[in-house]
Amino acid sequence: MKIFDCKTNHMTNPLGFYLGTPRVSWKVSDTEGKSQKNARIYVSETPNFTQLIYDSGVSEEASSLGWEIPVKLRPYTRYYWKVAVEADNGEHGISETSWFETAKPDGPWDGQWIGYWESDTQNPVFCKDFFVDREVEDARIYVCGLGVYEVFLNGEKCGDEYLAPGCNDYNMWLQYQTYEVRLKKGENHIEASLGNGWYKSSMGFGGPDYGSDFCLILEIRKGEQLFCATDASWTVRHGDIISNSIYNGEWYAPGSGQKICAAKTVEGNGAKLMPRLSLPVRIKEKIRPKELIHTPAGEWVLDMGQNMTGFVQFVADAPKGAKIRLLHGEILQEGNFYNKNLRSAKAEYVYISDGQRRLVSPHFTYYGFRYVKIEGLSEIHLEDFTGCVLYSDLEDTGTLTTDHPKINQLISNIRRGQKSNFLDFPTDCPQRDERMGWTCDAQVFLNTACFNMDSYAFYSKYLWDMAMTQKEVGCVTEIIPAFGENTPACSAWGDAATIMPWNLYLFYGDKTILQQQYECMKQWADYEFSQDEKDGGSRLWKLKKGFGDWLAMDHDDPKEMFLGATDLTYISTAYYYYSTMIVAQTARILGNQAAYDLYFTRACEIKDAFTKEYVTASGRLAINTQTAYILALYMGLLPDNAVEQNADALEAKLLSNNGYLNTGFLGTAYICQVLSAAGKDEAAYRLLFNEGTPSWLYGVNLGATTVWERWNSLNPDGSISSEGMNSFNHYAYGSVMEWMYRYMAGINPAAESPGFKKAVLTPRPNFRLKSVEASLNSPAGIYTVGWHMETDKTIRLRVQVPFDCEARLILPFSNGREELLRAGSYEFHYKAIKPLGEPPEIDGPFNRLKECIPVRPLLDKYFAGWQNIPRFHGQDSLARL
Ligand code: BGC
């Protein structure tokens, strides 16, 4: 028996994080046993467990999804833990030792905030020499620096993270980090180098910065013993980074720093310091540039081969005074470097040589880019450049591959989109003068993100910040942190407050996120209610201004194009219902019956009002857009007897649009799922395989390596469709990957069992693919599903169900056949009820045209190869000619 993925609060061996009551979790493999009979958790302050501070005893309740350690934790302490598991067949296993370490106690620090702002330095470096009378192997540095900081002890950087302390609502809370360090006997030298970061850069739409002054607080200690702390005895000098900001990049001139003077003690910004929640941002991948391009305009441009977030590191070897400049862009235009879509973000890196050869890279900024224009180097050697991909330290959990190269490329693009926008908080895009935590983008992508990577801890920090912002501003804002955009969010954006924690709970089966967010969730639902009440209490949310179905393609009026055609009151009321119902369910799970009754009754009233306003007596929806059908179906807003007819109406609506979607951020997230849920897999697959615009493969065909903000970010000839708001690395439309996991591969947690202890496996093969292989290292263990079409009527299916889990395998293509599977590996051969290797018959105009003999010469002339085009594809392609 192997016990793996032992985590505390969904992190491996967290050092200095805020832990609350810690919850440990584990997974089991390599056993003949099927389920866990019992488990026993041991916690000790010593790695050899000589003295236990907690022993759960042999417990049949101890769930591997999360078990609280009910111990009052001491500060500055590393707790070691392990778990012993007994399986139903009597097999035993014991895990390796894991640990979690607490940070400082609440309360005042020995260190004082120190600062320096008399000159206009962009990079103060605070320094101190201190003496230690013995070597200390395992000291700790506790530190927070604003804007962002790096700490060096005896010339070596502490830790390997970037852009600490991360980005959050700095008015409300500050995160400090903990580093494990070794102190020398004798003199030690500590330095903290600060840059502007999010705190001091002008972010967003010109709102005020969070702060205007650099400041630092730091302690070096081992438990109660203090070796060094910030105070007025520290000195400060100008560092060599002569300018830096998140959007504009960095200028570095080694040797330019000067002037040493005393630091001053200051107030800090007044917000509460607390142990970190942010995962460290690290260089998670290194890539070599693919090519050096000499463009028609005569520029030298590196092609990294993929869009990415991070920076380029390079060997600088230039004469003293030489200025090397790197500019970052996402696409080429007419073969030349292009970066106008970054708007005001300069996204440059400038190095002014002191004549020394050295490896250089930025410290306090990052870029979203594929191409790097290089100026100021007389010779460029590709091998001198390395792409460093930065994102928060998350583990991959899901894999998905098909036999179709374009779909695989799309999958890879979606993953890269996630990595590119998971730099401490979920951003809309990583390149232009925005890079902000837009709530709707985060909300629609969350499930995909959780399939791809273990995202619980990452989102939990974002949601904590949302709750903080809500406390500060009085409402959920459209962007978290708000960067001064303090107006209340509109529908779908603000509903992130309920949808995100709820979906995290369903995926991970950990109620803590609901407890953490409950107040924030309730306040959002109450805010919606208050807006409705102000407007007469109709139980419709008549929102006047919002982002609608952002970037949908179904509005006739080009001025309204961004918002799509779906009525705003309709959208808002749908989300008002959905959020209220989520709050009701959350109250039930948290054992609050009175709140459940209140929100449930309110949700029913909203649904009634919605039905009266938007559903005709015969069950037809009064708002006739794709997104209107999708939201009503997905959110359960329709009377039971109207579900099928509206799913049919959605399908018909798609067909009348040549089988194409025209949805924006909202409709797109659910479109394939509602189709499949209604048994219309073929329609969902058709959308996935469409190649015209709007479709996912349109971008793939034009060489995309990440997901674009707009369906038509590029025109078919490769020219950019517009400059003002056009990113090539926006993950929102990547939300379709959730459907791929849930339906194409068919992996779902069972509704009654959040966290995948029970799963529903319901793969949906389709003639467009020969095989799909998926695996998910779920919170409960590793599921795999692989299907392979052996003939057009036989499917080979391989399934793996993890230990202590159970799966219902449901096979719609084989007459709805069902199997109940316990832990183990299975292989089946199924006969389909009808051939799977062919497209279904569709009575579309092209199919009729093909039958029409007099038209054939014309088709030959204008539509070469028409005979080979499968029936539906033909209809589709013709419509796009
Ligand atoms: C962002 C989005 C965001 C939107 C709000 C854009 O500028 O990039 O992705 O959700 O504004 O409408």
mmCIF file of N, CA and C in Angstrom, residues 764-822:
data_model
loop_
_atom_site.group_PDB
_atom_site.id
_atom_site.type_symbol
_atom_site.label_atom_id
_atom_site.label_comp_id
_atom_site.label_asym_id
_atom_site.label_seq_id
_atom_site.Cartn_x
_atom_site.Cartn_y
_atom_site.Cartn_z
ATOM 1 N N ARG A 764 -18.550 9.956 -23.478
ATOM 2 C CA ARG A 764 -19.456 10.100 -24.635
ATOM 3 C C ARG A 764 -18.640 10.075 -25.920
ATOM 4 N N PRO A 765 -18.359 8.897 -26.444
ATOM 5 C CA PRO A 765 -17.612 8.831 -27.700
ATOM 6 C C PRO A 765 -18.383 9.498 -28.845
ATOM 7 N N ASN A 766 -17.632 9.944 -29.802
ATOM 8 C CA ASN A 766 -18.255 10.587 -30.961
ATOM 9 C C ASN A 766 -17.400 10.263 -32.180
ATOM 10 N N PHE A 767 -18.025 10.216 -33.329
ATOM 11 C CA PHE A 767 -17.319 9.749 -34.528
ATOM 12 C C PHE A 767 -16.118 10.603 -34.899
ATOM 13 N N ARG A 768 -16.062 11.825 -34.387
ATOM 14 C CA ARG A 768 -14.954 12.704 -34.775
ATOM 15 C C ARG A 768 -13.630 12.304 -34.128
ATOM 16 N N LEU A 769 -13.718 11.505 -33.103
ATOM 17 C CA LEU A 769 -12.492 11.088 -32.411
ATOM 18 C C LEU A 769 -12.405 9.572 -32.393
ATOM 19 N N LYS A 770 -11.183 9.084 -32.456
ATOM 20 C CA LYS A 770 -10.990 7.635 -32.329
ATOM 21 C C LYS A 770 -10.701 7.275 -30.877
ATOM 22 N N SER A 771 -10.034 8.186 -30.194
ATOM 23 C CA SER A 771 -9.718 7.829 -28.810
ATOM 24 C C SER A 771 -9.546 9.065 -27.928
ATOM 25 N N VAL A 772 -9.808 8.861 -26.668
ATOM 26 C CA VAL A 772 -9.592 9.891 -25.644
ATOM 27 C C VAL A 772 -8.963 9.217 -24.435
ATOM 28 N N GLU A 773 -7.923 9.812 -23.907
ATOM 29 C CA GLU A 773 -7.306 9.294 -22.671
ATOM 30 C C GLU A 773 -7.336 10.424 -21.648
ATOM 31 N N ALA A 774 -7.918 10.145 -20.499
ATOM 32 C CA ALA A 774 -7.973 11.200 -19.473
ATOM 33 C C ALA A 774 -7.591 10.626 -18.131
ATOM 34 N N SER A 775 -6.924 11.441 -17.345
ATOM 35 C CA SER A 775 -6.717 11.008 -15.970
ATOM 36 C C SER A 775 -6.904 12.221 -15.068
ATOM 37 N N LEU A 776 -7.401 11.957 -13.891
ATOM 38 C CA LEU A 776 -7.600 13.036 -12.940
ATOM 39 C C LEU A 776 -7.116 12.584 -11.576
ATOM 40 N N ASN A 777 -6.091 13.257 -11.092
ATOM 41 C CA ASN A 777 -5.658 13.024 -9.725
ATOM 42 C C ASN A 777 -6.606 13.835 -8.839
ATOM 43 N N SER A 778 -7.769 13.259 -8.607
ATOM 44 C CA SER A 778 -8.842 13.980 -7.912
ATOM 45 C C SER A 778 -8.491 14.076 -6.423
ATOM 46 N N PRO A 779 -9.254 14.860 -5.674
ATOM 47 C CA PRO A 779 -8.979 14.939 -4.233
ATOM 48 C C PRO A 779 -9.055 13.572 -3.554
ATOM 49 N N ALA A 780 -9.781 12.618 -4.174
ATOM 50 C CA ALA A 780 -9.920 11.308 -3.533
ATOM 51 C C ALA A 780 -8.962 10.261 -4.106
ATOM 52 N N GLY A 781 -8.262 10.588 -5.180
ATOM 53 C CA GLY A 781 -7.348 9.624 -5.786
ATOM 54 C C GLY A 781 -7.430 9.697 -7.310
ATOM 55 N N ILE A 782 -6.694 8.801 -7.962
ATOM 56 C CA ILE A 782 -6.552 8.940 -9.417
ATOM 57 C C ILE A 782 -7.603 8.138 -10.190
ATOM 58 N N TYR A 783 -8.410 8.857 -10.941
ATOM 59 C CA TYR A 783 -9.336 8.226 -11.877
ATOM 60 C C TYR A 783 -8.720 8.282 -13.268
ATOM 61 N N THR A 784 -8.897 7.222 -14.031
ATOM 62 C CA THR A 784 -8.562 7.355 -15.446
ATOM 63 C C THR A 784 -9.730 6.807 -16.266
ATOM 64 N N VAL A 785 -9.908 7.417 -17.399
ATOM 65 C CA VAL A 785 -10.891 6.925 -18.369
ATOM 66 C C VAL A 785 -10.235 7.034 -19.727
ATOM 67 N N GLY A 786 -10.223 5.935 -20.455
ATOM 68 C CA GLY A 786 -9.693 5.997 -21.819
ATOM 69 C C GLY A 786 -10.651 5.238 -22.714
ATOM 70 N N TRP A 787 -11.087 5.867 -23.763
ATOM 71 C CA TRP A 787 -11.919 5.095 -24.698
ATOM 72 C C TRP A 787 -11.290 5.086 -26.075
ATOM 73 N N HIS A 788 -11.529 3.991 -26.737
ATOM 74 C CA HIS A 788 -10.907 3.814 -28.032
ATOM 75 C C HIS A 788 -11.928 3.133 -28.934
ATOM 76 N N MET A 789 -12.142 3.716 -30.087
ATOM 77 C CA MET A 789 -13.116 3.119 -31.005
ATOM 78 C C MET A 789 -12.422 2.045 -31.809
ATOM 79 N N GLU A 790 -12.751 0.808 -31.538
ATOM 80 C CA GLU A 790 -12.075 -0.280 -32.264
ATOM 81 C C GLU A 790 -12.694 -0.477 -33.632
ATOM 82 N N THR A 791 -13.984 -0.498 -33.692
ATOM 83 C CA THR A 791 -14.691 -0.468 -34.979
ATOM 84 C C THR A 791 -15.761 0.595 -34.789
ATOM 85 N N ASP A 792 -16.567 0.819 -35.823
ATOM 86 C CA ASP A 792 -17.557 1.882 -35.633
ATOM 87 C C ASP A 792 -18.690 1.460 -34.698
ATOM 88 N N LYS A 793 -18.636 0.199 -34.247
ATOM 89 C CA LYS A 793 -19.677 -0.202 -33.289
ATOM 90 C C LYS A 793 -19.098 -0.753 -31.979
ATOM 91 N N THR A 794 -17.788 -0.889 -31.932
ATOM 92 C CA THR A 794 -17.225 -1.415 -30.681
ATOM 93 C C THR A 794 -16.272 -0.404 -30.069
ATOM 94 N N ILE A 795 -16.445 -0.277 -28.783
ATOM 95 C CA ILE A 795 -15.609 0.659 -28.037
ATOM 96 C C ILE A 795 -14.854 -0.125 -26.973
ATOM 97 N N ARG A 796 -13.561 0.159 -26.905
ATOM 98 C CA ARG A 796 -12.816 -0.388 -25.766
ATOM 99 C C ARG A 796 -12.708 0.718 -24.718
ATOM 100 N N LEU A 797 -13.023 0.349 -23.512
ATOM 101 C CA LEU A 797 -13.029 1.359 -22.460
ATOM 102 C C LEU A 797 -12.150 0.891 -21.326
ATOM 103 N N ARG A 798 -11.214 1.731 -20.936
ATOM 104 C CA ARG A 798 -10.387 1.396 -19.760
ATOM 105 C C ARG A 798 -10.685 2.413 -18.671
ATOM 106 N N VAL A 799 -10.889 1.899 -17.496
ATOM 107 C CA VAL A 799 -11.277 2.778 -16.398
ATOM 108 C C VAL A 799 -10.484 2.392 -15.169
ATOM 109 N N GLN A 800 -10.074 3.415 -14.434
ATOM 110 C CA GLN A 800 -9.442 3.128 -13.147
ATOM 111 C C GLN A 800 -10.162 3.938 -12.068
ATOM 112 N N VAL A 801 -10.524 3.239 -11.019
ATOM 113 C CA VAL A 801 -11.210 3.895 -9.895
ATOM 114 C C VAL A 801 -10.274 3.793 -8.692
ATOM 115 N N PRO A 802 -10.024 4.926 -8.003
ATOM 116 C CA PRO A 802 -9.053 4.872 -6.904
ATOM 117 C C PRO A 802 -9.587 4.173 -5.654
ATOM 118 N N PHE A 803 -8.656 3.839 -4.822
ATOM 119 C CA PHE A 803 -8.943 3.232 -3.512
ATOM 120 C C PHE A 803 -9.950 4.080 -2.745
ATOM 121 N N ASP A 804 -10.847 3.402 -2.067
ATOM 122 C CA ASP A 804 -11.830 4.055 -1.205
ATOM 123 C C ASP A 804 -12.851 4.891 -1.985
ATOM 124 N N CYS A 805 -12.953 4.577 -3.286
ATOM 125 C CA CYS A 805 -13.910 5.315 -4.110
ATOM 126 C C CYS A 805 -14.808 4.327 -4.849
ATOM 127 N N GLU A 806 -15.856 4.875 -5.381
ATOM 128 C CA GLU A 806 -16.836 4.055 -6.075
ATOM 129 C C GLU A 806 -17.303 4.850 -7.282
ATOM 130 N N ALA A 807 -17.488 4.183 -8.403
ATOM 131 C CA ALA A 807 -17.939 4.940 -9.569
ATOM 132 C C ALA A 807 -19.130 4.258 -10.220
ATOM 133 N N ARG A 808 -20.069 5.093 -10.609
ATOM 134 C CA ARG A 808 -21.148 4.583 -11.468
ATOM 135 C C ARG A 808 -20.738 4.862 -12.893
ATOM 136 N N LEU A 809 -20.584 3.799 -13.647
ATOM 137 C CA LEU A 809 -20.229 3.975 -15.059
ATOM 138 C C LEU A 809 -21.541 3.958 -15.834
ATOM 139 N N ILE A 810 -21.793 5.030 -16.534
ATOM 140 C CA ILE A 810 -23.056 5.107 -17.285
ATOM 141 C C ILE A 810 -22.720 5.284 -18.760
ATOM 142 N N LEU A 811 -23.280 4.453 -19.597
ATOM 143 C CA LEU A 811 -22.893 4.463 -21.006
ATOM 144 C C LEU A 811 -24.089 4.767 -21.901
ATOM 145 N N PRO A 812 -24.313 6.049 -22.138
ATOM 146 C CA PRO A 812 -25.480 6.422 -22.948
ATOM 147 C C PRO A 812 -25.422 5.783 -24.337
ATOM 148 N N PHE A 813 -24.208 5.612 -24.874
ATOM 149 C CA PHE A 813 -24.110 5.093 -26.244
ATOM 150 C C PHE A 813 -24.415 3.596 -26.292
ATOM 151 N N SER A 814 -24.459 2.959 -25.130
ATOM 152 C CA SER A 814 -24.746 1.537 -25.121
ATOM 153 C C SER A 814 -26.061 1.312 -24.370
ATOM 154 N N ASN A 815 -27.050 2.031 -24.822
ATOM 155 C CA ASN A 815 -28.393 1.898 -24.261
ATOM 156 C C ASN A 815 -28.506 2.308 -22.796
ATOM 157 N N GLY A 816 -27.676 3.234 -22.381
ATOM 158 C CA GLY A 816 -27.759 3.726 -21.008
ATOM 159 C C GLY A 816 -27.302 2.706 -19.980
ATOM 160 N N ARG A 817 -26.578 1.675 -20.452
ATOM 161 C CA ARG A 817 -26.108 0.633 -19.559
ATOM 162 C C ARG A 817 -25.301 1.199 -18.384
ATOM 163 N N GLU A 818 -25.408 0.550 -17.253
ATOM 164 C CA GLU A 818 -24.724 1.043 -16.056
ATOM 165 C C GLU A 818 -23.942 -0.045 -15.359
ATOM 166 N N GLU A 819 -22.830 0.306 -14.793
ATOM 167 C CA GLU A 819 -22.064 -0.631 -13.958
ATOM 168 C C GLU A 819 -21.684 0.117 -12.685
ATOM 169 N N LEU A 820 -21.636 -0.585 -11.588
ATOM 170 C CA LEU A 820 -21.143 0.032 -10.369
ATOM 171 C C LEU A 820 -19.740 -0.502 -10.115
ATOM 172 N N LEU A 821 -18.755 0.373 -10.094
ATOM 173 C CA LEU A 821 -17.362 -0.076 -9.997
ATOM 174 C C LEU A 821 -16.750 0.339 -8.675
ATOM 175 N N ARG A 822 -16.112 -0.611 -8.031
ATOM 176 C CA ARG A 822 -15.329 -0.269 -6.840
ATOM 177 C C ARG A 822 -13.889 -0.021 -7.274
#
